[in-house]
Amino acid sequence: MEESELMKNCEALIIGGSAGSLEVLLRVLPALSPTLSFPVIIVVHRKHGTDSLLPDLLSGKTSLKVKEIEEKEQAMAGTVYIAPSDYHTLIEQNKTFSLDYSEKVNYSRPAIDVTFQTGAEAYKGKLVCMLLSGSNSDGVNGLKSVKAWGGITVIQDPETAQVSYMPAQAALQLKIDYTLSIEDMADFINLLS
Amino acid sequence: MYSEVSLINDEQVEILLADLLDHYGYDFTGYSRASLKRRIIRLYSLDKALSFAEFRYQINNDPVYFKRFVEQITVNVTEMFRDPVFFKTLRDVVLPKLGTYPFIRIWLAGCSTGEEAYSISIILKELNLLHKSLIYATDLNPVVLEKAAQSMFALSQMKQYSENYIASGGQLDFSSYYTANYSLAKFDDELKRKIIFSTHNLVSDHTFNEFQLILCRNVLIYFDRDLQHKVLQLFDESLQPLGYLALGSKETLDFSPLSKNYKRVPAEKIWRKVS
């Protein structure tokens, strides 16, 4: 994997996933550098009412600080942020988070598209978005926005995904910058720093 | 419906917000921009506007379209007994305390289409408090209030609402509260008798009464910090000593200087005014 100049400017990484993505996160997080120079924002589909479980589960897997997003909070480097269930997470121009209880998008709230799209406008060319395993196409339109605003698009190699539909749809609908196996993800992320 | 780069840019959003303030006196400038912009673009695309100029002209010159615009850029998604545990705390802790008062005044700010107002009415009725209560349900948007006053909701939602009701501590047959009418569930008029639906804009209107309970859930998330402080101040002015303030599950009083005068009800986003 080559390091590009673009990647050195990374100001935020957003990871979106659905069915089969938790396992990937549990494997990738332990291998992340404890001194990442950007925030990692995670949006995964899950059932409403299981809120505190995911940050607890993930914080046991990394020395990075892991927390659930609070509204109006500033995104800080070296922190892993988890989008709360049953709200959309939006990123403002000043890099703070907003929460929104509007209609579901792609039958999902949080919708990966919403965070990718607002993140793309806030971070423009300095954003990396990664779409993992999942069974619907949430996140695909978001990746198109990321591309349009000059950011970098990454998908989990559909071959390695428990449910390949989501990353496969992304690959079908736009030109993806990087397609990664689970083993390569942590190195890729650490190199962005 | 979908576009990769925004149909409307940040400057255009600001132009529209300035127009709304100038022409109609509606001040959205304290709203968080990402959500607002997303909803404006959604409407622009939904209504197939031909250009920004045309879109802007219609908002400024067509009062009917202006109403639609305000309805569509604000979030009106709500449900009955949303967050059942919250309503269980209202039922078990908050309302019994208020039941000792001769009269209970409740303000539901940002009531949207009324689902929460009817939920509270149902609990008050079951606690035998409805006869001495009054619920002021307000929203900035007259369109949703008209809908709220009809006390009719989609029948397809009733299974979910019934589950929420039971999880919130309700023990009766939820379907006894409504009559099915084609695709709608019409709730008993008795539930509505103690609800006053009225317009009130949290941004620009003042306090209008003193309450023992103020509920404003999932409204502050759309406001920036300055506006949040201002609205919390308004609630504080409108709340009796020992009254309760209830916010949404992701909202908090913690960042406000007012928080020192409040004591939180454990595990819930409910604060009691103690001084």
Short mmCIF file of C-alpha atoms in Angstrom, two decimals:
data_model
loop_
_atom_site.label_atom_id
_atom_site.label_comp_id
_atom_site.label_asym_id
_atom_site.label_seq_id
_atom_site.Cartn_x
_atom_site.Cartn_y
_atom_site.Cartn_z
CA MET A 1 0.00 0.00 0.00
CA GLU A 2 1.40 3.36 -0.97
CA GLU A 3 1.18 6.49 1.06
CA SER A 4 -0.23 9.37 -0.89
CA GLU A 5 0.15 13.01 0.01
CA LEU A 6 -3.62 13.33 0.15
CA MET A 7 -3.85 10.73 2.84
CA LYS A 8 -1.36 12.57 5.01
CA ASN A 9 -3.86 15.40 5.33
CA CYS A 10 -6.59 13.24 6.82
CA GLU A 11 -8.65 15.22 9.32
CA ALA A 12 -11.32 12.63 9.97
CA LEU A 13 -12.14 9.00 9.30
CA ILE A 14 -15.77 7.90 9.22
CA ILE A 15 -16.55 4.19 9.25
CA GLY A 16 -20.02 2.98 8.33
CA GLY A 17 -21.29 -0.56 8.67
CA SER A 18 -24.29 -2.75 9.16
CA ALA A 19 -24.79 -6.50 9.44
CA GLY A 20 -21.42 -8.18 9.91
CA SER A 21 -19.48 -4.98 10.62
CA LEU A 22 -19.10 -5.32 14.38
CA GLU A 23 -16.77 -8.26 13.96
CA VAL A 24 -14.60 -6.15 11.65
CA LEU A 25 -14.44 -3.30 14.17
CA LEU A 26 -13.50 -5.72 16.94
CA ARG A 27 -10.58 -6.92 14.86
CA VAL A 28 -9.42 -3.53 13.57
CA LEU A 29 -9.65 -1.36 16.68
CA PRO A 30 -7.06 -3.23 18.78
CA ALA A 31 -4.43 -2.65 16.07
CA LEU A 32 -4.94 1.10 15.77
CA SER A 33 -2.17 3.46 16.81
CA PRO A 34 -2.91 5.10 20.16
CA THR A 35 -1.86 8.47 18.75
CA LEU A 36 -4.07 8.91 15.68
CA SER A 37 -4.00 12.52 14.50
CA PHE A 38 -7.70 12.59 13.57
CA PRO A 39 -11.04 11.51 15.03
CA VAL A 40 -12.56 8.16 14.08
CA ILE A 41 -16.34 8.37 13.75
CA ILE A 42 -18.28 5.10 13.68
CA VAL A 43 -21.84 4.80 12.40
CA VAL A 44 -23.30 1.31 12.63
CA HIS A 45 -26.89 0.19 12.33
CA ARG A 46 -28.23 -1.37 15.47
CA LYS A 47 -31.36 -1.81 17.47
CA HIS A 48 -32.73 1.15 19.40
CA GLY A 49 -32.22 0.88 23.13
CA THR A 50 -28.84 -0.84 23.10
CA ASP A 51 -27.04 2.44 23.41
CA SER A 52 -24.40 2.12 26.09
CA LEU A 53 -23.36 -1.37 25.03
CA LEU A 54 -21.40 -0.57 21.89
CA PRO A 55 -19.06 2.12 23.30
CA ASP A 56 -18.39 -0.16 26.28
CA LEU A 57 -17.70 -3.11 24.05
CA LEU A 58 -15.37 -1.18 21.75
CA SER A 59 -13.51 0.74 24.43
CA GLY A 60 -12.28 -2.56 25.81
CA LYS A 61 -10.59 -3.18 22.45
CA THR A 62 -8.41 -0.11 22.04
CA SER A 63 -6.28 2.32 24.01
CA LEU A 64 -7.90 5.18 22.10
CA LYS A 65 -10.64 7.00 23.96
CA VAL A 66 -14.05 5.67 22.90
CA LYS A 67 -17.25 7.55 23.56
CA GLU A 68 -20.79 7.94 22.35
CA ILE A 69 -21.35 11.19 20.46
CA GLU A 70 -23.01 14.00 22.37
CA GLU A 71 -24.78 16.74 20.46
CA LYS A 72 -22.71 19.92 19.82
CA GLU A 73 -19.56 18.08 20.85
CA GLN A 74 -16.33 18.98 19.02
CA ALA A 75 -14.67 16.12 17.12
CA MET A 76 -11.19 15.66 18.60
CA ALA A 77 -8.14 13.83 17.25
CA GLY A 78 -7.33 10.46 18.77
CA THR A 79 -10.88 9.79 19.88
CA VAL A 80 -13.28 7.15 18.60
CA TYR A 81 -16.86 8.45 18.41
CA ILE A 82 -19.86 6.16 18.23
CA ALA A 83 -23.08 7.48 16.68
CA PRO A 84 -25.98 6.94 19.10
CA SER A 85 -28.84 4.68 18.07
CA ASP A 86 -32.12 6.12 16.80
CA TYR A 87 -30.70 9.54 15.84
CA HIS A 88 -28.91 10.68 12.69
CA THR A 89 -25.44 12.06 13.35
CA LEU A 90 -24.52 15.15 11.30
CA ILE A 91 -21.22 16.99 11.13
CA GLU A 92 -21.30 20.77 11.12
CA GLN A 93 -18.88 23.06 9.26
CA ASN A 94 -17.15 23.84 12.57
CA LYS A 95 -16.55 20.08 13.09
CA THR A 96 -19.07 19.70 15.86
CA PHE A 97 -21.69 16.96 15.89
CA SER A 98 -25.42 17.56 15.60
CA LEU A 99 -28.07 14.94 16.24
CA ASP A 100 -31.29 14.82 14.32
CA TYR A 101 -34.45 12.77 14.81
CA SER A 102 -35.80 13.14 11.29
CA GLU A 103 -37.23 10.36 9.11
CA LYS A 104 -35.21 7.20 8.63
CA VAL A 105 -33.01 7.12 5.53
CA ASN A 106 -32.58 3.74 3.82
CA TYR A 107 -34.77 2.33 6.61
CA SER A 108 -32.01 3.34 9.01
CA ARG A 109 -31.46 5.80 11.83
CA PRO A 110 -28.59 6.44 12.19
CA ALA A 111 -28.11 6.48 8.43
CA ILE A 112 -24.53 6.20 7.21
CA ASP A 113 -25.40 8.39 4.20
CA VAL A 114 -26.28 11.33 6.46
CA THR A 115 -22.97 11.29 8.33
CA PHE A 116 -20.91 10.65 5.17
CA GLN A 117 -22.66 13.48 3.30
CA THR A 118 -22.45 16.11 6.03
CA GLY A 119 -18.92 14.96 6.85
CA ALA A 120 -17.95 15.34 3.18
CA GLU A 121 -19.06 18.97 3.19
CA ALA A 122 -17.34 19.74 6.48
CA TYR A 123 -13.99 18.01 5.84
CA LYS A 124 -14.01 18.10 2.02
CA GLY A 125 -10.70 16.71 0.68
CA LYS A 126 -9.46 15.79 4.12
CA LEU A 127 -11.98 13.08 4.84
CA VAL A 128 -11.65 9.33 4.52
CA CYS A 129 -14.85 7.26 4.57
CA MET A 130 -14.89 3.51 4.88
CA LEU A 131 -17.92 1.29 4.21
CA LEU A 132 -17.98 -2.17 5.75
CA SER A 133 -20.14 -5.28 5.59
CA GLY A 134 -23.90 -4.78 5.45
CA SER A 135 -27.14 -5.85 3.85
CA ASN A 136 -28.56 -2.63 2.44
CA SER A 137 -27.13 0.17 0.34
CA ASP A 138 -26.95 2.83 3.06
CA GLY A 139 -23.63 4.63 2.73
CA VAL A 140 -23.32 4.31 -1.04
CA ASN A 141 -24.79 7.74 -1.82
CA GLY A 142 -22.70 9.11 1.01
CA LEU A 143 -19.54 7.76 -0.62
CA LYS A 144 -20.55 9.53 -3.85
CA SER A 145 -20.69 12.80 -1.91
CA VAL A 146 -17.32 12.12 -0.33
CA LYS A 147 -15.89 11.58 -3.79
CA ALA A 148 -17.54 14.73 -5.14
CA TRP A 149 -16.08 16.84 -2.33
CA GLY A 150 -12.60 15.42 -2.88
CA GLY A 151 -12.38 12.92 -0.03
CA ILE A 152 -11.16 9.33 -0.14
CA THR A 153 -13.50 6.34 -0.41
CA VAL A 154 -12.67 2.94 1.02
CA ILE A 155 -14.69 -0.28 1.18
CA GLN A 156 -14.23 -3.61 2.84
CA ASP A 157 -13.43 -6.14 0.15
CA PRO A 158 -16.87 -7.69 -0.48
CA GLU A 159 -15.15 -11.10 -0.67
CA THR A 160 -14.18 -10.75 3.00
CA ALA A 161 -17.49 -9.29 4.16
CA GLN A 162 -19.92 -11.41 6.13
CA VAL A 163 -22.66 -9.64 4.16
CA SER A 164 -21.22 -8.34 0.92
CA TYR A 165 -24.18 -6.33 -0.42
CA MET A 166 -23.25 -2.92 1.00
CA PRO A 167 -19.60 -2.71 -0.11
CA ALA A 168 -20.46 -4.50 -3.36
CA GLN A 169 -23.12 -1.88 -4.18
CA ALA A 170 -20.59 0.85 -3.52
CA ALA A 171 -18.10 -0.76 -5.89
CA LEU A 172 -20.83 -1.12 -8.48
CA GLN A 173 -22.01 2.48 -8.30
CA LEU A 174 -18.80 4.44 -8.08
CA LYS A 175 -15.06 4.16 -8.47
CA ILE A 176 -13.73 3.30 -5.04
CA ASP A 177 -10.23 4.48 -4.10
CA TYR A 178 -9.25 1.54 -1.89
CA THR A 179 -10.69 -1.93 -1.38
CA LEU A 180 -9.27 -3.51 1.74
CA SER A 181 -9.29 -6.87 3.43
CA ILE A 182 -9.87 -6.84 7.18
CA GLU A 183 -6.18 -7.57 7.79
CA ASP A 184 -5.08 -4.45 5.88
CA MET A 185 -7.46 -1.98 7.49
CA ALA A 186 -5.55 -1.10 10.66
CA ASP A 187 -2.31 -0.47 8.76
CA PHE A 188 -4.16 1.67 6.27
CA ILE A 189 -5.73 3.76 9.03
CA ASN A 190 -2.47 4.11 10.97
CA LEU A 191 -0.76 5.36 7.80
CA LEU A 192 -3.29 8.17 7.49
CA SER A 193 -1.92 9.64 10.69
CA MET B 1 -33.88 13.04 -4.99
CA TYR B 2 -30.19 12.50 -4.54
CA SER B 3 -27.32 14.73 -5.53
CA GLU B 4 -23.64 14.36 -4.79
CA VAL B 5 -22.77 18.00 -4.35
CA SER B 6 -25.38 20.15 -2.67
CA LEU B 7 -28.14 21.69 -4.75
CA ILE B 8 -28.06 24.60 -2.35
CA ASN B 9 -24.89 26.02 -0.86
CA ASP B 10 -24.23 27.53 2.55
CA GLU B 11 -24.58 31.13 1.34
CA GLN B 12 -27.96 30.36 -0.18
CA VAL B 13 -29.11 28.84 3.11
CA GLU B 14 -28.17 32.09 4.86
CA ILE B 15 -30.07 34.11 2.25
CA LEU B 16 -33.21 32.06 2.87
CA LEU B 17 -32.88 32.41 6.65
CA ALA B 18 -32.50 36.19 6.31
CA ASP B 19 -35.61 36.26 4.07
CA LEU B 20 -37.68 34.32 6.59
CA LEU B 21 -36.73 36.76 9.30
CA ASP B 22 -37.34 39.86 7.15
CA HIS B 23 -40.58 38.78 5.50
CA TYR B 24 -42.24 36.62 8.11
CA GLY B 25 -40.49 37.26 11.43
CA TYR B 26 -39.47 33.61 11.74
CA ASP B 27 -35.96 33.41 13.14
CA PHE B 28 -34.13 30.21 12.24
CA THR B 29 -30.65 31.72 12.52
CA GLY B 30 -30.01 29.93 15.82
CA TYR B 31 -30.71 26.51 14.30
CA SER B 32 -27.89 24.03 13.66
CA ARG B 33 -27.04 24.38 10.01
CA ALA B 34 -26.27 20.83 8.89
CA SER B 35 -29.75 19.56 9.67
CA LEU B 36 -31.47 22.69 8.36
CA LYS B 37 -29.51 22.61 5.12
CA ARG B 38 -30.27 18.94 4.62
CA ARG B 39 -33.98 19.59 5.00
CA ILE B 40 -33.96 22.61 2.70
CA ILE B 41 -32.21 20.58 0.02
CA ARG B 42 -34.67 17.74 0.55
CA LEU B 43 -37.60 20.09 -0.04
CA TYR B 44 -35.93 21.80 -3.00
CA SER B 45 -35.48 18.43 -4.61
CA LEU B 46 -38.89 17.03 -3.55
CA ASP B 47 -40.70 20.03 -5.05
CA LYS B 48 -38.51 19.98 -8.14
CA ALA B 49 -37.61 23.64 -7.89
CA LEU B 50 -36.17 24.86 -11.18
CA SER B 51 -33.66 27.26 -9.70
CA PHE B 52 -32.67 28.79 -6.42
CA ALA B 53 -34.10 32.14 -7.54
CA GLU B 54 -37.49 30.57 -8.25
CA PHE B 55 -37.45 28.64 -4.96
CA ARG B 56 -36.62 31.81 -3.04
CA TYR B 57 -39.26 33.84 -4.87
CA GLN B 58 -41.95 31.31 -4.07
CA ILE B 59 -41.08 31.21 -0.36
CA ASN B 60 -41.15 34.98 -0.16
CA ASN B 61 -44.28 35.58 -2.20
CA ASP B 62 -46.55 32.60 -1.78
CA PRO B 63 -47.92 32.36 1.79
CA VAL B 64 -49.17 28.82 1.21
CA TYR B 65 -45.75 27.68 0.05
CA PHE B 66 -44.14 29.49 2.95
CA LYS B 67 -46.24 27.38 5.36
CA ARG B 68 -45.13 24.25 3.58
CA PHE B 69 -41.53 25.41 3.75
CA VAL B 70 -41.63 25.93 7.53
CA GLU B 71 -43.36 22.60 8.03
CA GLN B 72 -40.83 20.77 5.92
CA ILE B 73 -37.60 22.28 7.24
CA THR B 74 -38.53 21.57 10.85
CA VAL B 75 -38.47 17.97 12.02
CA ASN B 76 -41.92 16.75 13.01
CA VAL B 77 -41.20 13.07 13.55
CA THR B 78 -42.66 11.86 16.83
CA GLU B 79 -44.47 8.88 18.32
CA MET B 80 -46.67 7.94 21.27
CA PHE B 81 -44.86 6.89 24.42
CA ARG B 82 -41.49 7.25 22.69
CA ASP B 83 -38.77 6.08 25.13
CA PRO B 84 -41.21 4.08 27.29
CA VAL B 85 -38.92 4.19 30.32
CA PHE B 86 -39.18 7.97 30.30
CA PHE B 87 -42.98 7.77 30.38
CA LYS B 88 -42.77 5.17 33.13
CA THR B 89 -40.84 7.68 35.25
CA LEU B 90 -43.48 10.31 34.51
CA ARG B 91 -46.15 7.85 35.61
CA ASP B 92 -44.39 6.47 38.69
CA VAL B 93 -42.40 9.45 40.00
CA VAL B 94 -43.17 12.85 38.51
CA LEU B 95 -46.95 12.95 38.05
CA PRO B 96 -47.80 11.39 41.45
CA LYS B 97 -45.74 14.18 43.05
CA LEU B 98 -47.63 16.78 41.03
CA GLY B 99 -50.87 15.04 41.92
CA THR B 100 -50.70 16.60 45.37
CA TYR B 101 -51.28 20.04 43.81
CA PRO B 102 -54.84 21.32 43.44
CA PHE B 103 -54.21 22.01 39.77
CA ILE B 104 -51.52 20.77 37.36
CA ARG B 105 -50.32 22.92 34.48
CA ILE B 106 -48.13 21.20 31.91
CA TRP B 107 -46.33 22.79 28.96
CA LEU B 108 -45.39 20.52 26.09
CA ALA B 109 -43.12 22.71 23.96
CA GLY B 110 -42.55 21.62 20.37
CA CYS B 111 -45.48 19.18 20.43
CA SER B 112 -45.51 18.62 16.66
CA THR B 113 -48.47 16.45 15.62
CA GLY B 114 -49.52 15.78 19.22
CA GLU B 115 -48.56 12.15 19.90
CA GLU B 116 -46.85 13.03 23.19
CA ALA B 117 -49.72 15.27 24.32
CA TYR B 118 -52.15 12.34 23.99
CA SER B 119 -49.67 10.02 25.70
CA ILE B 120 -49.49 12.32 28.71
CA SER B 121 -53.25 12.72 28.72
CA ILE B 122 -53.64 8.92 28.87
CA ILE B 123 -51.29 8.65 31.85
CA LEU B 124 -53.04 11.51 33.66
CA LYS B 125 -56.38 9.82 33.08
CA GLU B 126 -55.12 6.52 34.45
CA LEU B 127 -53.69 8.28 37.51
CA ASN B 128 -57.07 9.95 37.95
CA LEU B 129 -55.46 13.39 37.56
CA LEU B 130 -56.75 14.44 34.17
CA HIS B 131 -59.75 16.34 35.56
CA LYS B 132 -57.47 18.79 37.40
CA SER B 133 -54.77 19.07 34.71
CA LEU B 134 -54.26 21.31 31.73
CA ILE B 135 -51.74 20.53 28.99
CA TYR B 136 -50.56 23.47 26.89
CA ALA B 137 -49.21 21.85 23.74
CA THR B 138 -47.36 24.37 21.58
CA ASP B 139 -45.47 24.40 18.32
CA LEU B 140 -44.22 27.14 16.03
CA ASN B 141 -45.94 25.47 13.14
CA PRO B 142 -49.74 25.92 12.74
CA VAL B 143 -49.98 23.08 10.21
CA VAL B 144 -48.88 20.38 12.67
CA LEU B 145 -51.14 21.83 15.38
CA GLU B 146 -54.17 21.47 13.12
CA LYS B 147 -53.27 17.85 12.65
CA ALA B 148 -52.68 17.37 16.38
CA ALA B 149 -56.13 18.75 17.20
CA GLN B 150 -57.77 16.07 15.03
CA SER B 151 -56.53 13.34 17.41
CA MET B 152 -56.16 10.92 14.52
CA PHE B 153 -53.06 8.87 13.88
CA ALA B 154 -52.18 6.14 11.43
CA LEU B 155 -53.70 2.84 12.43
CA SER B 156 -50.54 1.13 11.21
CA GLN B 157 -48.64 2.74 14.10
CA MET B 158 -50.90 1.34 16.80
CA LYS B 159 -49.06 -1.94 17.28
CA GLN B 160 -45.84 -0.06 18.04
CA TYR B 161 -47.62 2.49 20.24
CA SER B 162 -49.39 -0.26 22.14
CA GLU B 163 -46.06 -1.94 22.83
CA ASN B 164 -44.60 1.40 23.97
CA TYR B 165 -47.65 1.98 26.19
CA ILE B 166 -47.27 -1.39 27.88
CA ALA B 167 -43.50 -0.88 28.32
CA SER B 168 -44.25 2.49 29.92
CA GLY B 169 -46.34 0.83 32.62
CA GLY B 170 -49.76 1.02 30.98
CA GLN B 171 -52.01 -1.88 32.03
CA LEU B 172 -55.18 -1.36 30.07
CA ASP B 173 -56.03 -2.43 26.57
CA PHE B 174 -54.47 0.38 24.50
CA SER B 175 -57.08 -0.06 21.79
CA SER B 176 -59.76 1.06 24.25
CA TYR B 177 -58.49 4.62 23.75
CA TYR B 178 -59.27 4.85 20.04
CA THR B 179 -61.75 3.88 17.39
CA ALA B 180 -60.43 2.46 14.16
CA ASN B 181 -61.69 4.31 11.14
CA TYR B 182 -60.32 2.99 7.86
CA SER B 183 -56.57 3.61 8.06
CA LEU B 184 -56.83 5.96 11.04
CA ALA B 185 -57.16 5.59 14.78
CA LYS B 186 -59.35 8.31 16.25
CA PHE B 187 -58.56 8.93 19.91
CA ASP B 188 -61.30 9.63 22.45
CA ASP B 189 -62.37 13.24 22.70
CA GLU B 190 -62.04 12.99 26.46
CA LEU B 191 -58.25 12.84 26.07
CA LYS B 192 -58.29 16.08 24.12
CA ARG B 193 -60.53 18.02 26.50
CA LYS B 194 -57.63 19.04 28.71
CA ILE B 195 -55.18 19.84 25.92
CA ILE B 196 -54.85 23.36 24.53
CA PHE B 197 -53.05 23.39 21.18
CA SER B 198 -51.53 26.75 20.40
CA THR B 199 -48.71 28.31 18.41
CA HIS B 200 -45.65 29.42 20.30
CA ASN B 201 -42.20 30.06 18.90
CA LEU B 202 -39.46 29.23 21.40
CA VAL B 203 -37.07 31.53 19.55
CA SER B 204 -39.14 34.70 19.70
CA ASP B 205 -42.11 34.29 22.07
CA HIS B 206 -42.09 34.86 25.81
CA THR B 207 -43.33 32.91 28.76
CA PHE B 208 -47.12 32.77 29.00
CA ASN B 209 -47.84 30.99 32.27
CA GLU B 210 -46.27 29.16 35.17
CA PHE B 211 -46.06 25.39 35.01
CA GLN B 212 -45.30 22.45 37.27
CA LEU B 213 -44.02 20.37 34.38
CA ILE B 214 -42.39 21.44 31.13
CA LEU B 215 -41.57 18.85 28.49
CA CYS B 216 -39.43 19.73 25.49
CA ARG B 217 -37.96 16.60 23.99
CA ASN B 218 -35.83 16.50 20.86
CA VAL B 219 -36.23 20.17 20.10
CA LEU B 220 -33.05 21.62 21.61
CA ILE B 221 -30.90 19.31 19.48
CA TYR B 222 -31.79 21.49 16.49
CA PHE B 223 -30.59 24.68 18.20
CA ASP B 224 -27.07 26.02 18.57
CA ARG B 225 -25.65 26.43 22.08
CA ASP B 226 -26.62 30.13 22.39
CA LEU B 227 -30.22 29.46 21.46
CA GLN B 228 -30.29 26.43 23.76
CA HIS B 229 -29.24 28.66 26.67
CA LYS B 230 -31.88 31.22 25.77
CA VAL B 231 -34.65 28.64 25.60
CA LEU B 232 -33.58 26.98 28.86
CA GLN B 233 -33.79 30.44 30.42
CA LEU B 234 -37.34 30.75 29.11
CA PHE B 235 -38.23 27.38 30.63
CA ASP B 236 -36.69 28.39 33.95
CA GLU B 237 -38.81 31.54 34.00
CA SER B 238 -41.89 29.47 33.21
CA LEU B 239 -41.34 26.77 35.82
CA GLN B 240 -42.65 26.90 39.39
CA PRO B 241 -40.30 26.10 42.24
CA LEU B 242 -40.16 22.30 42.64
CA GLY B 243 -41.46 21.94 39.10
CA TYR B 244 -39.94 19.49 36.61
CA LEU B 245 -38.22 20.02 33.28
CA ALA B 246 -38.02 17.04 30.90
CA LEU B 247 -35.68 16.98 27.89
CA GLY B 248 -34.94 14.46 25.14
CA SER B 249 -32.70 11.46 25.69
CA LYS B 250 -29.68 13.19 24.10
CA GLU B 251 -30.28 16.63 25.58
CA THR B 252 -28.98 18.02 28.86
CA LEU B 253 -29.10 20.90 31.28
CA ASP B 254 -25.49 20.23 32.28
CA PHE B 255 -23.92 22.97 30.14
CA SER B 256 -26.30 25.64 31.37
CA PRO B 257 -25.49 27.94 34.32
CA LEU B 258 -29.04 27.13 35.45
CA SER B 259 -28.10 23.56 36.27
CA LYS B 260 -26.99 24.52 39.77
CA ASN B 261 -30.62 25.30 40.60
CA TYR B 262 -31.81 21.88 39.47
CA LYS B 263 -31.59 18.36 40.76
CA ARG B 264 -31.72 15.52 38.27
CA VAL B 265 -34.17 12.64 38.62
CA PRO B 266 -31.80 9.63 38.56
CA ALA B 267 -31.29 7.89 35.22
CA GLU B 268 -33.71 10.15 33.33
CA LYS B 269 -33.41 13.44 31.46
CA ILE B 270 -35.71 15.08 33.99
CA TRP B 271 -34.61 17.88 36.30
CA ARG B 272 -36.42 19.31 39.32
CA LYS B 273 -36.13 23.01 40.11
CA VAL B 274 -34.93 23.07 43.70
CA SER B 275 -33.98 26.73 44.13
#
